[in-house]
């Protein structure tokens, strides 16, 4: 029987729309120092392996993974970078521990989005070069196409999507990390200029810079740690077919299958009954609703009513994105999922301050790798 | 082809087939531009280069002097402690005589990139730069060199504010 795995330390660097004062290395050092202090570990002695997430095009350096060891205390140690969201890195780290390869593993993810001068070109470079790119479409068009079909199939409305934006931006005001907390109304969202209709300017999460580092440990190593352990109960990840011509536009099948894998592992039969809150991907307003339905938190087509009735507000029956989500916190490239896990850990430790979900015992964090991908990951965390 | 196989079936492709559009490919590129934030350590390093000086950071944990400077010590994993001014002289650790430029253009006059350990920094800490005023045949590991700077008005706060490193001649 593989050992249980816990997150024993978490660290962040401040999330901001730009961070001209620090290099990505200094940002990583800041987050790592906090995480190691939180866990009570010395990375030069106590950590056996390091897993990072990054994409060369976001960084502007080929083979970027070679540039990470120094600022993590990982020089001359097993280090690897995987392509994927931060939650996929956590899955990788958990597997290293469960297979007995390492007992203490560090995970890192960051965004230095503001270093990119041509982010839209780079994002478009992710589209198929032969079939899609010659049409000249911006990558966020994919979200517009998906939103149209999702609203058509689910019966949810643009107004309800606008309520998601208002809720998350508002909730972010309680989160000192968040870059985009604001008091805005659904009408403000609907009145914003359209971008890729039905998407409007305020329906899309804005980018931010920042870094998260986490320390994971095997159960047998946890007793030597200072940090309060939060246990990993289950995880899963999934990628759908990439084709824009024939993908599943209405339903987030990748999220449904990733969640099913995680629910099975965690022994969860009824997500709504067995979870106390969720941090769900909301890179675009409709994604939060689509992901609620994919994760069986509500029935298909019901998510819109839930947001309308305030069920998913911080003071509602099932809070979604108490952190403020990507809409309120900022989109953090591959570190996005780690931000959601960071919030989940704080909630389960009872350290979320004014945005604490009372009595939270088990929470879920879910990520999506943004347009044009169909990749998502889910992790379920619980306290003892 | 091999001993046993002397003829492949089918029609072989020539470059003309591609050039004349008989075989279809789609060409394209990406406009990928960045402005990398230098940060605290390298920001100061570049500023000092503009002033014609080299600086390092000292770690009081391992007592090493690190150049290029960094705000953290990768050995001790702790913040470094102080700025240290270095001389603009050093010793060649390794070098190559490059007859081909970065973009594979062949050079008649070779360039001589070298790793130079800087005087005052810990052993093994130095910079990658170019050697000049030296016959490629004369370059040796262990050779003593000194920075040749651009004129102050030409300096931009960049690694190229040093033109190259020239040998220090005995007595001269």
mmCIF file of C-alpha atoms in Angstrom, chain B:
data_model
loop_
_atom_site.group_PDB
_atom_site.id
_atom_site.type_symbol
_atom_site.label_atom_id
_atom_site.label_comp_id
_atom_site.label_asym_id
_atom_site.label_seq_id
_atom_site.Cartn_x
_atom_site.Cartn_y
_atom_site.Cartn_z
ATOM 1 C CA UNK B 1 20.973 2.083 -50.022
ATOM 2 C CA UNK B 2 22.851 -0.879 -48.661
ATOM 3 C CA UNK B 3 24.481 -4.061 -49.895
ATOM 4 C CA UNK B 4 21.146 -5.820 -50.007
ATOM 5 C CA UNK B 5 18.950 -2.937 -51.106
ATOM 6 C CA UNK B 6 19.966 -1.210 -54.317
ATOM 7 C CA UNK B 7 16.665 0.282 -55.351
ATOM 8 C CA UNK B 8 13.721 1.768 -53.423
ATOM 9 C CA UNK B 9 10.311 1.573 -55.037
ATOM 10 C CA UNK B 10 8.458 4.841 -55.748
ATOM 11 C CA UNK B 11 9.509 8.303 -56.877
ATOM 12 C CA UNK B 12 12.140 10.216 -54.921
ATOM 13 C CA UNK B 13 11.604 13.903 -54.065
ATOM 14 C CA UNK B 14 13.973 16.669 -55.085
ATOM 15 C CA UNK B 15 14.260 20.168 -53.613
ATOM 16 C CA UNK B 16 12.668 21.477 -56.810
ATOM 17 C CA UNK B 17 9.505 19.549 -55.947
ATOM 18 C CA UNK B 18 9.210 21.690 -52.830
ATOM 19 C CA UNK B 19 10.375 24.952 -54.446
ATOM 20 C CA UNK B 20 7.905 24.605 -57.303
ATOM 21 C CA UNK B 21 4.985 23.682 -55.068
ATOM 22 C CA UNK B 22 4.520 20.071 -56.179
ATOM 23 C CA UNK B 23 4.883 19.040 -52.537
ATOM 24 C CA UNK B 24 2.844 21.286 -50.254
ATOM 25 C CA UNK B 25 4.173 22.761 -47.012
ATOM 26 C CA UNK B 26 2.896 25.681 -44.979
ATOM 27 C CA UNK B 27 5.476 28.245 -43.895
ATOM 28 C CA UNK B 28 5.217 30.579 -40.942
ATOM 29 C CA UNK B 29 6.957 31.959 -37.884
ATOM 30 C CA UNK B 30 6.255 33.626 -34.609
ATOM 31 C CA UNK B 31 6.784 37.156 -33.384
ATOM 32 C CA UNK B 32 8.137 36.327 -29.949
ATOM 33 C CA UNK B 33 9.515 39.428 -28.215
ATOM 34 C CA UNK B 34 10.347 39.873 -24.572
ATOM 35 C CA UNK B 35 11.641 42.456 -22.113
ATOM 36 C CA UNK B 36 13.109 40.352 -19.326
ATOM 37 C CA UNK B 37 13.123 42.124 -15.964
ATOM 38 C CA UNK B 38 16.736 42.025 -14.785
ATOM 39 C CA UNK B 39 15.741 42.194 -11.124
ATOM 40 C CA UNK B 40 17.634 43.367 -8.060
ATOM 41 C CA UNK B 41 20.979 41.596 -8.531
ATOM 42 C CA UNK B 42 21.477 41.736 -12.290
ATOM 43 C CA UNK B 43 19.852 45.186 -12.442
ATOM 44 C CA UNK B 44 22.589 46.574 -10.194
ATOM 45 C CA UNK B 45 25.251 44.573 -12.077
ATOM 46 C CA UNK B 46 24.230 46.193 -15.369
ATOM 47 C CA UNK B 47 24.075 49.646 -13.788
ATOM 48 C CA UNK B 48 27.632 49.215 -12.505
ATOM 49 C CA UNK B 49 28.822 48.033 -15.932
ATOM 50 C CA UNK B 50 27.537 51.359 -17.269
ATOM 51 C CA UNK B 51 29.799 53.056 -14.717
ATOM 52 C CA UNK B 52 32.739 50.901 -15.822
ATOM 53 C CA UNK B 53 32.774 48.708 -12.712
ATOM 54 C CA UNK B 54 32.266 45.044 -11.835
ATOM 55 C CA UNK B 55 30.337 44.116 -8.691
ATOM 56 C CA UNK B 56 29.577 40.855 -6.909
ATOM 57 C CA UNK B 57 27.490 39.664 -3.928
ATOM 58 C CA UNK B 58 29.030 38.050 -0.872
ATOM 59 C CA UNK B 59 27.424 35.191 1.085
ATOM 60 C CA UNK B 60 28.346 35.201 4.767
ATOM 61 C CA UNK B 61 27.239 31.574 5.038
ATOM 62 C CA UNK B 62 29.903 30.037 2.790
ATOM 63 C CA UNK B 63 31.994 33.245 2.525
ATOM 64 C CA UNK B 64 31.961 33.049 -1.260
ATOM 65 C CA UNK B 65 31.920 36.112 -3.518
ATOM 66 C CA UNK B 66 29.507 35.474 -6.402
ATOM 67 C CA UNK B 67 29.691 37.084 -9.836
ATOM 68 C CA UNK B 68 27.458 37.645 -11.759
ATOM 69 C CA UNK B 69 25.764 38.716 -8.523
ATOM 70 C CA UNK B 70 22.644 37.020 -7.151
ATOM 71 C CA UNK B 71 20.424 37.863 -4.200
ATOM 72 C CA UNK B 72 20.503 34.253 -2.982
ATOM 73 C CA UNK B 73 23.271 31.709 -2.413
ATOM 74 C CA UNK B 74 22.527 28.493 -4.288
ATOM 75 C CA UNK B 75 24.760 26.459 -1.943
ATOM 76 C CA UNK B 76 23.481 27.717 1.421
ATOM 77 C CA UNK B 77 19.972 28.649 0.201
ATOM 78 C CA UNK B 78 19.898 31.944 2.044
ATOM 79 C CA UNK B 79 19.902 35.593 0.940
ATOM 80 C CA UNK B 80 23.350 36.926 0.088
ATOM 81 C CA UNK B 81 24.635 39.632 2.419
ATOM 82 C CA UNK B 82 26.611 42.449 0.800
ATOM 83 C CA UNK B 83 27.773 44.065 -2.426
ATOM 84 C CA UNK B 84 31.485 43.722 -3.231
ATOM 85 C CA UNK B 85 33.410 45.774 -5.777
ATOM 86 C CA UNK B 86 35.708 43.683 -7.994
ATOM 87 C CA UNK B 87 38.744 44.551 -10.113
ATOM 88 C CA UNK B 88 38.308 44.409 -13.880
ATOM 89 C CA UNK B 89 41.091 41.862 -14.214
ATOM 90 C CA UNK B 90 40.999 38.087 -14.208
ATOM 91 C CA UNK B 91 42.302 34.747 -15.421
ATOM 92 C CA UNK B 92 41.192 32.710 -18.430
ATOM 93 C CA UNK B 93 39.576 29.450 -17.232
ATOM 94 C CA UNK B 94 38.722 28.054 -20.634
ATOM 95 C CA UNK B 95 38.338 29.367 -24.184
ATOM 96 C CA UNK B 96 37.426 28.415 -27.729
ATOM 97 C CA UNK B 97 38.566 29.805 -31.050
ATOM 98 C CA UNK B 98 35.325 30.229 -32.974
ATOM 99 C CA UNK B 99 35.524 30.219 -36.752
ATOM 100 C CA UNK B 100 31.740 30.115 -36.988
ATOM 101 C CA UNK B 101 29.401 32.821 -35.664
ATOM 102 C CA UNK B 102 26.192 32.080 -33.676
ATOM 103 C CA UNK B 103 24.178 32.027 -36.916
ATOM 104 C CA UNK B 104 26.626 29.621 -38.610
ATOM 105 C CA UNK B 105 28.252 32.329 -40.755
ATOM 106 C CA UNK B 106 31.923 31.426 -41.296
ATOM 107 C CA UNK B 107 34.456 33.994 -40.041
ATOM 108 C CA UNK B 108 37.874 34.752 -41.532
ATOM 109 C CA UNK B 109 39.049 36.387 -38.292
ATOM 110 C CA UNK B 110 38.004 34.043 -35.477
ATOM 111 C CA UNK B 111 36.346 35.228 -32.273
ATOM 112 C CA UNK B 112 37.760 33.984 -28.969
ATOM 113 C CA UNK B 113 35.038 33.508 -26.342
ATOM 114 C CA UNK B 114 36.447 32.711 -22.906
ATOM 115 C CA UNK B 115 35.332 32.148 -19.329
ATOM 116 C CA UNK B 116 37.265 34.560 -17.129
ATOM 117 C CA UNK B 117 37.540 34.128 -13.358
ATOM 118 C CA UNK B 118 37.414 37.672 -11.929
ATOM 119 C CA UNK B 119 40.015 38.787 -9.364
ATOM 120 C CA UNK B 120 38.371 39.095 -5.950
ATOM 121 C CA UNK B 121 35.540 36.635 -6.731
ATOM 122 C CA UNK B 122 35.534 33.082 -5.394
ATOM 123 C CA UNK B 123 37.389 30.469 -7.434
ATOM 124 C CA UNK B 124 35.341 29.442 -10.441
ATOM 125 C CA UNK B 125 33.176 32.601 -10.430
ATOM 126 C CA UNK B 126 33.551 34.858 -13.392
ATOM 127 C CA UNK B 127 32.024 35.860 -16.675
ATOM 128 C CA UNK B 128 31.737 34.570 -20.212
ATOM 129 C CA UNK B 129 33.085 37.198 -22.605
ATOM 130 C CA UNK B 130 35.373 37.701 -25.612
ATOM 131 C CA UNK B 131 39.156 38.036 -25.769
ATOM 132 C CA UNK B 132 40.789 40.679 -27.989
ATOM 133 C CA UNK B 133 44.196 42.102 -28.944
ATOM 134 C CA UNK B 134 45.578 38.574 -28.896
ATOM 135 C CA UNK B 135 46.815 36.134 -31.520
ATOM 136 C CA UNK B 136 44.619 32.983 -31.332
ATOM 137 C CA UNK B 137 47.838 30.934 -31.213
ATOM 138 C CA UNK B 138 48.923 32.771 -28.021
ATOM 139 C CA UNK B 139 45.766 32.139 -25.969
ATOM 140 C CA UNK B 140 46.305 29.866 -22.959
ATOM 141 C CA UNK B 141 44.288 28.691 -19.961
ATOM 142 C CA UNK B 142 45.633 30.695 -17.032
ATOM 143 C CA UNK B 143 46.318 33.790 -19.157
ATOM 144 C CA UNK B 144 45.886 37.069 -17.229
ATOM 145 C CA UNK B 145 43.475 39.549 -18.867
ATOM 146 C CA UNK B 146 41.963 42.985 -18.268
ATOM 147 C CA UNK B 147 38.659 44.480 -19.446
ATOM 148 C CA UNK B 148 38.708 46.947 -22.339
ATOM 149 C CA UNK B 149 35.654 49.169 -21.825
ATOM 150 C CA UNK B 150 33.580 51.129 -24.287
ATOM 151 C CA UNK B 151 33.680 54.913 -23.920
ATOM 152 C CA UNK B 152 31.319 56.046 -21.107
ATOM 153 C CA UNK B 153 28.985 57.739 -23.626
ATOM 154 C CA UNK B 154 28.566 54.441 -25.512
ATOM 155 C CA UNK B 155 27.757 52.294 -22.481
ATOM 156 C CA UNK B 156 24.163 51.126 -22.188
ATOM 157 C CA UNK B 157 24.104 49.018 -19.017
ATOM 158 C CA UNK B 158 24.796 45.802 -20.893
ATOM 159 C CA UNK B 159 27.349 43.010 -20.888
ATOM 160 C CA UNK B 160 28.654 44.495 -24.146
ATOM 161 C CA UNK B 161 29.726 47.687 -22.274
ATOM 162 C CA UNK B 162 32.986 45.746 -22.035
ATOM 163 C CA UNK B 163 34.378 45.513 -25.572
ATOM 164 C CA UNK B 164 36.593 42.522 -24.843
ATOM 165 C CA UNK B 165 39.329 41.364 -22.484
ATOM 166 C CA UNK B 166 42.968 41.900 -23.496
ATOM 167 C CA UNK B 167 46.051 40.108 -22.194
ATOM 168 C CA UNK B 168 48.007 41.853 -19.408
ATOM 169 C CA UNK B 169 51.558 42.035 -20.735
ATOM 170 C CA UNK B 170 54.404 41.509 -18.270
ATOM 171 C CA UNK B 171 55.772 44.882 -17.201
ATOM 172 C CA UNK B 172 53.447 46.685 -19.501
#
